Amino acid sequence: MNHANITEILNKYQGDESSLIAILQDIQEEYSYLPREALVQVSKEMNVPLSRVLSLATFFRAFSLKPKGKHSVHVCLGTACHVRGAQRVLEKFERELGLKSGETSEDLLFSLDAVRCLGCCGLAPVVQVGEEVHGKITPAKVTGVIKKYRK
Amino acid sequence: MPKLTLDDLAKIREKTKRLTTIRVGGEYRAKVCVHMGTCGIAAGARTIMNALMKELEEREIHDVLLTNSGCAGLCSREPMATVEVAGQAPVKYVDLTEKKIKEIFEKHVLGGKIVQEYALGIGSEKTDY
Amino acid sequence: MAEMAKEKAYRIHLMVCAGTGCVSNNAFGIKAALEREVKKQGLENEVLIVTTGCNGFCERGPLLVVQPGSIFYQQLTEKDIPHLVEEHFLKGRPVKKLMYTPPKEKTPVPVLSDIDFFKKQVLIALRNRGLIDPEKIDEYIARDGYKAVAKALTEMAPEQVITEIANSGLRGRGGAGFPTGLKWQMVRNAPASNGSLKYLICNGDEGDPGAFMDRSILEADPHSVIEGMVIGARAVGASEGFVYVRNEYPLAIKRMNIAIEQARDYGLLGNNILGTGFDFDIKIVRGAGAFVCGEETALIASVEGRLGEPRTRPPYPAQSGLWEKPTLINNVETWANVPIIIDRGAKWYASIGTLTSKGTKVFSLVGKINNTGLVEVPMGIALREIIYDIGGGIPGGKEFKAVQTGGPSGGCIPKEQLDLPIDYESLTAAGSMMGSGGMVVMDEDTCMVDVARYFLTFTKDESCGKCTPCREGTKAMLDIITRITEGKGTEEDLTLLEDMAHAVKDSSLCGLGKTAPNPVLTTLRYFRNEYEAHIRDRKCPAHVCRQLNVYTIDENRCLTVGKGCDLCRRNCASDAIRGAKNEAHRIVQEKCIKCGVCYDVCNFGAVKVD
Ligand SMILES: Cc1cc2nc3c(=O)[nH]c(=O)nc-3n(C[C@H](O)[C@H](O)[C@H](O)COP(=O)(O)O)c2cc1C
Ligand code: FES
Ligand code: FES
């Protein structure tokens, strides 16, 4: 882990305590998770107890304390997706990737998460892989989606 | 000094409004439709269209609607265009050249006077939009 | 300002939808193809390509609307583009096969405003949808944008602005429907203790899973929100504003950032706005993924960098909000309505809608419905009109069962109430609520017990855990419902469930807990028979609750049609299927764990469920 990166992020907010969440978001974006050392550094340099940093890091869904895969698969289980069969789509991903929702593959290629609404409800059921959104997904289409990223 | 005054804001509004009227279907003083079927294009309809675009741009005119349509079924008299001044019957012009269309634009589209010399018929058809 | 340069005019504008739905359907590929072909045909001086926000009819994306004439092209692929450009833009022959043809009809409907989906819509909050490039402030200004701000800052006293908003009858679009003018007055009246600061917040957390109105407004017309906020700031005397946007909406954040920059460049934000001496600026705050943060006190806590937990009210944010200063918080859609009310007047706005619910409401119409997308309708419209006239009814010839409004805080409205007028009071009387505008349609294949369980799972997960009734109550209710969906429920469970629902409703701290029982209560009220079927007959009539299903294989079909393909056996998680390739297969019921995989994988319809 590069401490300079964290320092750079911290500098951007000039020690403003109300920016704690924003700082964690930037770190999450940079590393795709919140490395423990980073949290310690944030706590020290911002002069806030580590417990407070950790409570934020665990409260919000956007944060992960474990590394995520190169391709993070988000299966939407929002209401629109749910009534159009999203649960089965998720199960198909679980079977195909050999992962449970919330897990990351050992080779760090994929992580799988269930999320609540990606805001493309018109195309339900929806799956997002990285930045890419795939709409009108059926269990049958899952294999094809995974293939696209497994290179 | 403020960056933008009320006047500036109004100016930006007027200018951009003119450039985007065709999105909201505002009022047009006239519509010109160039017939651009394969035959029309072969006969030089593009030149006519370009000439009209140039006229509009140079004179900064935004309330004349320029459209195109397919073959008008009179391939021997291409290039053709129909001019429809608001409230008047459409007029079809045939055997156009760049020079003729400029004259038509000046006299008919802007001036409201039909150029009988180049006209084929009056009230023959309506343009699409 | 410098003399304005002569700008180029184009005779055709191609409005390419670049809303999130269409983007996921390759809208940018379509745009690139259009650029390529337009150039190839030498039309680049005649045809302008514009990217807009969500057009609304996401179901049919990617979309292109050609102006003038509003010719509506849909479900485009890159392959269609060369032909389209040559035929329509070069030769003037619109291409019928790329137009929208309503289901069950043969002739396409070329013009957008003639399409049923758009016909009954009244666009106020979405007034600029599909007409402007959200990244160009000039295009917003051309649509009479920032005209209201000029009026509010130069011709109206702050009190007059508040009176206008109050007289318009505008009510909060974030859920509760609190009268906006009244809230503004409260903030204006609030004494600004220690210093004179007051704050403004735009709530763009949009937590209702199945709703995307706010996202769409932020993406398609960010300046309408900014303008609304400047007007609000002037009215209540605030100097700083925050737009709180959900973390899941990166495009909305990007567009809002661009819009704020442009507004600053023009001096429409910052110091001395339009030379009136009024100062106001806006910052963006990204949400971090917690539903409860949509609740105003929790949202304020998280803007301050604290845990997003709600606190008791009063004091209301209007009295003591962000950093204990009086704070005006309104929803995205509420803000977007403000400029046009000031511009066109309260009277005009109040002429739309019903006695107590004025104006329009944007709904995201999703679920089991033909025309999914975003619709804006006048208050008071009948549910039936939304579902059948605009939404085009239920796909696959299925029967309508219910519509869910109000998200996790709302309820399910059954088909007996299809003529219900959509306004705040009617929806509440029906046991649901307006909410932020999610409208999820359900058909005969939806199990209402499962829907109740779905929402309880959601609220249980999202309960911040601060107050006991919400934390423990949602969990206990979920346990009961889960039992019922697994065929282990008893008649007493229903009474217990009902009692518990009322207890949680009455004693929770914030709106999350207070409304969490609504999905349970409405489904119990309208679909009690479905609960009873799960309990008495141990059956899920819609075959959704898989633990109650019995899976069997039609051996004859398996052998003759599927030729014993063996796919089900290979996929079975519990080794419950007997048979081999080219043989008929069969399920050993004792070993079946009812995961339904065999049913999903069978390509020949040989697996039956009962
Ligand atoms: C659990 C919960 C979640 C909420 N989520 C949202 C939301 O996502 N967006 C929103 O605008 N309001 C939400 N609200 C309502 C806000 O607390 C607040 O009433 C609203 O932002 C006020 O704006 P309005 O008067 O313009 O509606 C939520 C309330 C509760 C109790
Ligand atoms: S419910 Fe899945 S995208 Fe909204
Ligand atoms: S995203 Fe294109 S119509 Fe909604």
PDB file of N, CA and C in Angstrom, chain C residues 384-436:
ATOM      1  N   ARG C 384     -55.598   3.160 -12.747  1.00  0.00           N
ATOM      2  CA  ARG C 384     -55.888   2.405 -13.969  1.00  0.00           C
ATOM      3  C   ARG C 384     -55.287   3.080 -15.208  1.00  0.00           C
ATOM      4  N   GLU C 385     -55.397   4.399 -15.259  1.00  0.00           N
ATOM      5  CA  GLU C 385     -54.860   5.109 -16.425  1.00  0.00           C
ATOM      6  C   GLU C 385     -53.351   4.951 -16.516  1.00  0.00           C
ATOM      7  N   ILE C 386     -52.706   4.987 -15.343  1.00  0.00           N
ATOM      8  CA  ILE C 386     -51.247   4.844 -15.355  1.00  0.00           C
ATOM      9  C   ILE C 386     -50.881   3.440 -15.823  1.00  0.00           C
ATOM     10  N   ILE C 387     -51.590   2.451 -15.290  1.00  0.00           N
ATOM     11  CA  ILE C 387     -51.180   1.080 -15.573  1.00  0.00           C
ATOM     12  C   ILE C 387     -51.584   0.615 -16.965  1.00  0.00           C
ATOM     13  N   TYR C 388     -52.795   0.978 -17.373  1.00  0.00           N
ATOM     14  CA  TYR C 388     -53.238   0.475 -18.676  1.00  0.00           C
ATOM     15  C   TYR C 388     -53.004   1.439 -19.831  1.00  0.00           C
ATOM     16  N   ASP C 389     -53.292   2.736 -19.646  1.00  0.00           N
ATOM     17  CA  ASP C 389     -53.138   3.649 -20.782  1.00  0.00           C
ATOM     18  C   ASP C 389     -51.679   3.995 -21.025  1.00  0.00           C
ATOM     19  N   ILE C 390     -50.991   4.360 -19.951  1.00  0.00           N
ATOM     20  CA  ILE C 390     -49.592   4.740 -20.110  1.00  0.00           C
ATOM     21  C   ILE C 390     -48.702   3.500 -20.107  1.00  0.00           C
ATOM     22  N   GLY C 391     -48.960   2.628 -19.153  1.00  0.00           N
ATOM     23  CA  GLY C 391     -48.094   1.460 -18.981  1.00  0.00           C
ATOM     24  C   GLY C 391     -48.366   0.326 -19.959  1.00  0.00           C
ATOM     25  N   GLY C 392     -49.487   0.407 -20.664  1.00  0.00           N
ATOM     26  CA  GLY C 392     -49.766  -0.621 -21.662  1.00  0.00           C
ATOM     27  C   GLY C 392     -50.131  -1.976 -21.083  1.00  0.00           C
ATOM     28  N   GLY C 393     -50.483  -2.011 -19.785  1.00  0.00           N
ATOM     29  CA  GLY C 393     -50.964  -3.263 -19.197  1.00  0.00           C
ATOM     30  C   GLY C 393     -49.860  -4.252 -18.874  1.00  0.00           C
ATOM     31  N   ILE C 394     -50.292  -5.468 -18.601  1.00  0.00           N
ATOM     32  CA  ILE C 394     -49.392  -6.496 -18.069  1.00  0.00           C
ATOM     33  C   ILE C 394     -48.879  -7.379 -19.214  1.00  0.00           C
ATOM     34  N   PRO C 395     -47.593  -7.680 -19.226  1.00  0.00           N
ATOM     35  CA  PRO C 395     -47.060  -8.485 -20.328  1.00  0.00           C
ATOM     36  C   PRO C 395     -47.497  -9.949 -20.258  1.00  0.00           C
ATOM     37  N   GLY C 396     -47.402 -10.602 -21.386  1.00  0.00           N
ATOM     38  CA  GLY C 396     -47.616 -12.036 -21.457  1.00  0.00           C
ATOM     39  C   GLY C 396     -49.041 -12.464 -21.160  1.00  0.00           C
ATOM     40  N   GLY C 397     -50.003 -11.549 -21.325  1.00  0.00           N
ATOM     41  CA  GLY C 397     -51.397 -11.912 -21.115  1.00  0.00           C
ATOM     42  C   GLY C 397     -51.718 -12.282 -19.671  1.00  0.00           C
ATOM     43  N   LYS C 398     -50.833 -11.927 -18.746  1.00  0.00           N
ATOM     44  CA  LYS C 398     -51.085 -12.266 -17.342  1.00  0.00           C
ATOM     45  C   LYS C 398     -52.065 -11.289 -16.723  1.00  0.00           C
ATOM     46  N   GLU C 399     -52.521 -11.663 -15.538  1.00  0.00           N
ATOM     47  CA  GLU C 399     -53.484 -10.800 -14.880  1.00  0.00           C
ATOM     48  C   GLU C 399     -52.828  -9.890 -13.845  1.00  0.00           C
ATOM     49  N   PHE C 400     -53.279  -8.636 -13.830  1.00  0.00           N
ATOM     50  CA  PHE C 400     -52.780  -7.673 -12.851  1.00  0.00           C
ATOM     51  C   PHE C 400     -53.182  -8.125 -11.454  1.00  0.00           C
ATOM     52  N   LYS C 401     -52.248  -8.028 -10.508  1.00  0.00           N
ATOM     53  CA  LYS C 401     -52.624  -8.374  -9.134  1.00  0.00           C
ATOM     54  C   LYS C 401     -52.576  -7.167  -8.204  1.00  0.00           C
ATOM     55  N   ALA C 402     -51.488  -6.447  -8.213  1.00  0.00           N
ATOM     56  CA  ALA C 402     -51.354  -5.338  -7.272  1.00  0.00           C
ATOM     57  C   ALA C 402     -50.280  -4.385  -7.748  1.00  0.00           C
ATOM     58  N   VAL C 403     -50.303  -3.193  -7.178  1.00  0.00           N
ATOM     59  CA  VAL C 403     -49.207  -2.276  -7.437  1.00  0.00           C
ATOM     60  C   VAL C 403     -48.689  -1.807  -6.094  1.00  0.00           C
ATOM     61  N   GLN C 404     -47.376  -1.759  -5.990  1.00  0.00           N
ATOM     62  CA  GLN C 404     -46.747  -1.358  -4.744  1.00  0.00           C
ATOM     63  C   GLN C 404     -46.280   0.085  -4.896  1.00  0.00           C
ATOM     64  N   THR C 405     -46.720   0.951  -4.019  1.00  0.00           N
ATOM     65  CA  THR C 405     -46.214   2.324  -4.051  1.00  0.00           C
ATOM     66  C   THR C 405     -45.574   2.641  -2.712  1.00  0.00           C
ATOM     67  N   GLY C 406     -44.711   3.636  -2.709  1.00  0.00           N
ATOM     68  CA  GLY C 406     -44.132   4.093  -1.444  1.00  0.00           C
ATOM     69  C   GLY C 406     -42.954   3.280  -0.961  1.00  0.00           C
ATOM     70  N   GLY C 407     -42.505   2.328  -1.747  1.00  0.00           N
ATOM     71  CA  GLY C 407     -41.319   1.552  -1.375  1.00  0.00           C
ATOM     72  C   GLY C 407     -41.507   0.817  -0.065  1.00  0.00           C
ATOM     73  N   PRO C 408     -40.413   0.627   0.670  1.00  0.00           N
ATOM     74  CA  PRO C 408     -40.469  -0.145   1.907  1.00  0.00           C
ATOM     75  C   PRO C 408     -41.402   0.477   2.957  1.00  0.00           C
ATOM     76  N   SER C 409     -41.777   1.740   2.754  1.00  0.00           N
ATOM     77  CA  SER C 409     -42.683   2.377   3.704  1.00  0.00           C
ATOM     78  C   SER C 409     -44.122   2.316   3.229  1.00  0.00           C
ATOM     79  N   GLY C 410     -44.305   1.822   2.029  1.00  0.00           N
ATOM     80  CA  GLY C 410     -45.638   1.881   1.427  1.00  0.00           C
ATOM     81  C   GLY C 410     -46.369   0.565   1.519  1.00  0.00           C
ATOM     82  N   GLY C 411     -47.316   0.402   0.610  1.00  0.00           N
ATOM     83  CA  GLY C 411     -48.090  -0.819   0.668  1.00  0.00           C
ATOM     84  C   GLY C 411     -48.527  -1.239  -0.713  1.00  0.00           C
ATOM     85  N   CYS C 412     -49.276  -2.338  -0.752  1.00  0.00           N
ATOM     86  CA  CYS C 412     -49.722  -2.892  -2.019  1.00  0.00           C
ATOM     87  C   CYS C 412     -51.192  -2.567  -2.229  1.00  0.00           C
ATOM     88  N   ILE C 413     -51.511  -2.077  -3.411  1.00  0.00           N
ATOM     89  CA  ILE C 413     -52.892  -1.726  -3.723  1.00  0.00           C
ATOM     90  C   ILE C 413     -53.440  -2.766  -4.692  1.00  0.00           C
ATOM     91  N   PRO C 414     -54.572  -3.387  -4.338  1.00  0.00           N
ATOM     92  CA  PRO C 414     -55.083  -4.494  -5.139  1.00  0.00           C
ATOM     93  C   PRO C 414     -55.907  -4.022  -6.337  1.00  0.00           C
ATOM     94  N   LYS C 415     -56.287  -4.947  -7.199  1.00  0.00           N
ATOM     95  CA  LYS C 415     -56.962  -4.546  -8.431  1.00  0.00           C
ATOM     96  C   LYS C 415     -58.349  -3.963  -8.181  1.00  0.00           C
ATOM     97  N   GLU C 416     -58.953  -4.312  -7.046  1.00  0.00           N
ATOM     98  CA  GLU C 416     -60.257  -3.720  -6.719  1.00  0.00           C
ATOM     99  C   GLU C 416     -60.156  -2.200  -6.606  1.00  0.00           C
ATOM    100  N   GLN C 417     -58.943  -1.707  -6.379  1.00  0.00           N
ATOM    101  CA  GLN C 417     -58.784  -0.262  -6.179  1.00  0.00           C
ATOM    102  C   GLN C 417     -58.128   0.427  -7.371  1.00  0.00           C
ATOM    103  N   LEU C 418     -58.255  -0.199  -8.536  1.00  0.00           N
ATOM    104  CA  LEU C 418     -57.608   0.375  -9.719  1.00  0.00           C
ATOM    105  C   LEU C 418     -58.104   1.780 -10.052  1.00  0.00           C
ATOM    106  N   ASP C 419     -59.284   2.122  -9.589  1.00  0.00           N
ATOM    107  CA  ASP C 419     -59.791   3.446  -9.920  1.00  0.00           C
ATOM    108  C   ASP C 419     -59.429   4.502  -8.894  1.00  0.00           C
ATOM    109  N   LEU C 420     -58.589   4.099  -7.967  1.00  0.00           N
ATOM    110  CA  LEU C 420     -58.116   5.029  -6.939  1.00  0.00           C
ATOM    111  C   LEU C 420     -57.415   6.228  -7.593  1.00  0.00           C
ATOM    112  N   PRO C 421     -57.821   7.442  -7.204  1.00  0.00           N
ATOM    113  CA  PRO C 421     -57.078   8.592  -7.716  1.00  0.00           C
ATOM    114  C   PRO C 421     -55.735   8.705  -6.991  1.00  0.00           C
ATOM    115  N   ILE C 422     -54.698   9.012  -7.741  1.00  0.00           N
ATOM    116  CA  ILE C 422     -53.382   9.091  -7.138  1.00  0.00           C
ATOM    117  C   ILE C 422     -53.170  10.472  -6.514  1.00  0.00           C
ATOM    118  N   ASP C 423     -53.323  10.536  -5.203  1.00  0.00           N
ATOM    119  CA  ASP C 423     -52.940  11.728  -4.463  1.00  0.00           C
ATOM    120  C   ASP C 423     -52.540  11.299  -3.064  1.00  0.00           C
ATOM    121  N   TYR C 424     -51.985  12.224  -2.292  1.00  0.00           N
ATOM    122  CA  TYR C 424     -51.432  11.848  -0.987  1.00  0.00           C
ATOM    123  C   TYR C 424     -52.477  11.166  -0.105  1.00  0.00           C
ATOM    124  N   GLU C 425     -53.663  11.777  -0.015  1.00  0.00           N
ATOM    125  CA  GLU C 425     -54.668  11.280   0.924  1.00  0.00           C
ATOM    126  C   GLU C 425     -55.225   9.918   0.510  1.00  0.00           C
ATOM    127  N   SER C 426     -55.548   9.749  -0.787  1.00  0.00           N
ATOM    128  CA  SER C 426     -56.130   8.473  -1.219  1.00  0.00           C
ATOM    129  C   SER C 426     -55.168   7.321  -0.992  1.00  0.00           C
ATOM    130  N   LEU C 427     -53.902   7.567  -1.284  1.00  0.00           N
ATOM    131  CA  LEU C 427     -52.936   6.484  -1.123  1.00  0.00           C
ATOM    132  C   LEU C 427     -52.788   6.107   0.341  1.00  0.00           C
ATOM    133  N   THR C 428     -52.785   7.100   1.206  1.00  0.00           N
ATOM    134  CA  THR C 428     -52.680   6.813   2.634  1.00  0.00           C
ATOM    135  C   THR C 428     -53.923   6.065   3.116  1.00  0.00           C
ATOM    136  N   ALA C 429     -55.082   6.493   2.638  1.00  0.00           N
ATOM    137  CA  ALA C 429     -56.318   5.813   3.039  1.00  0.00           C
ATOM    138  C   ALA C 429     -56.309   4.358   2.600  1.00  0.00           C
ATOM    139  N   ALA C 430     -55.658   4.090   1.474  1.00  0.00           N
ATOM    140  CA  ALA C 430     -55.606   2.712   0.985  1.00  0.00           C
ATOM    141  C   ALA C 430     -54.563   1.894   1.751  1.00  0.00           C
ATOM    142  N   GLY C 431     -53.881   2.534   2.708  1.00  0.00           N
ATOM    143  CA  GLY C 431     -52.914   1.809   3.530  1.00  0.00           C
ATOM    144  C   GLY C 431     -51.495   1.923   3.000  1.00  0.00           C
ATOM    145  N   SER C 432     -51.350   2.592   1.858  1.00  0.00           N
ATOM    146  CA  SER C 432     -50.020   2.760   1.298  1.00  0.00           C
ATOM    147  C   SER C 432     -49.594   4.206   1.494  1.00  0.00           C
ATOM    148  N   MET C 433     -48.707   4.688   0.675  1.00  0.00           N
ATOM    149  CA  MET C 433     -48.391   6.113   0.691  1.00  0.00           C
ATOM    150  C   MET C 433     -47.778   6.515  -0.631  1.00  0.00           C
ATOM    151  N   MET C 434     -47.734   7.835  -0.832  1.00  0.00           N
ATOM    152  CA  MET C 434     -47.159   8.342  -2.073  1.00  0.00           C
ATOM    153  C   MET C 434     -45.698   7.955  -2.153  1.00  0.00           C
ATOM    154  N   GLY C 435     -44.986   8.135  -1.044  1.00  0.00           N
ATOM    155  CA  GLY C 435     -43.568   7.835  -1.048  1.00  0.00           C
ATOM    156  C   GLY C 435     -42.863   8.716  -2.046  1.00  0.00           C
ATOM    157  N   SER C 436     -41.735   8.243  -2.522  1.00  0.00           N
ATOM    158  CA  SER C 436     -40.973   9.096  -3.421  1.00  0.00           C
ATOM    159  C   SER C 436     -41.382   8.871  -4.871  1.00  0.00           C
TER     160      SER C 436
END
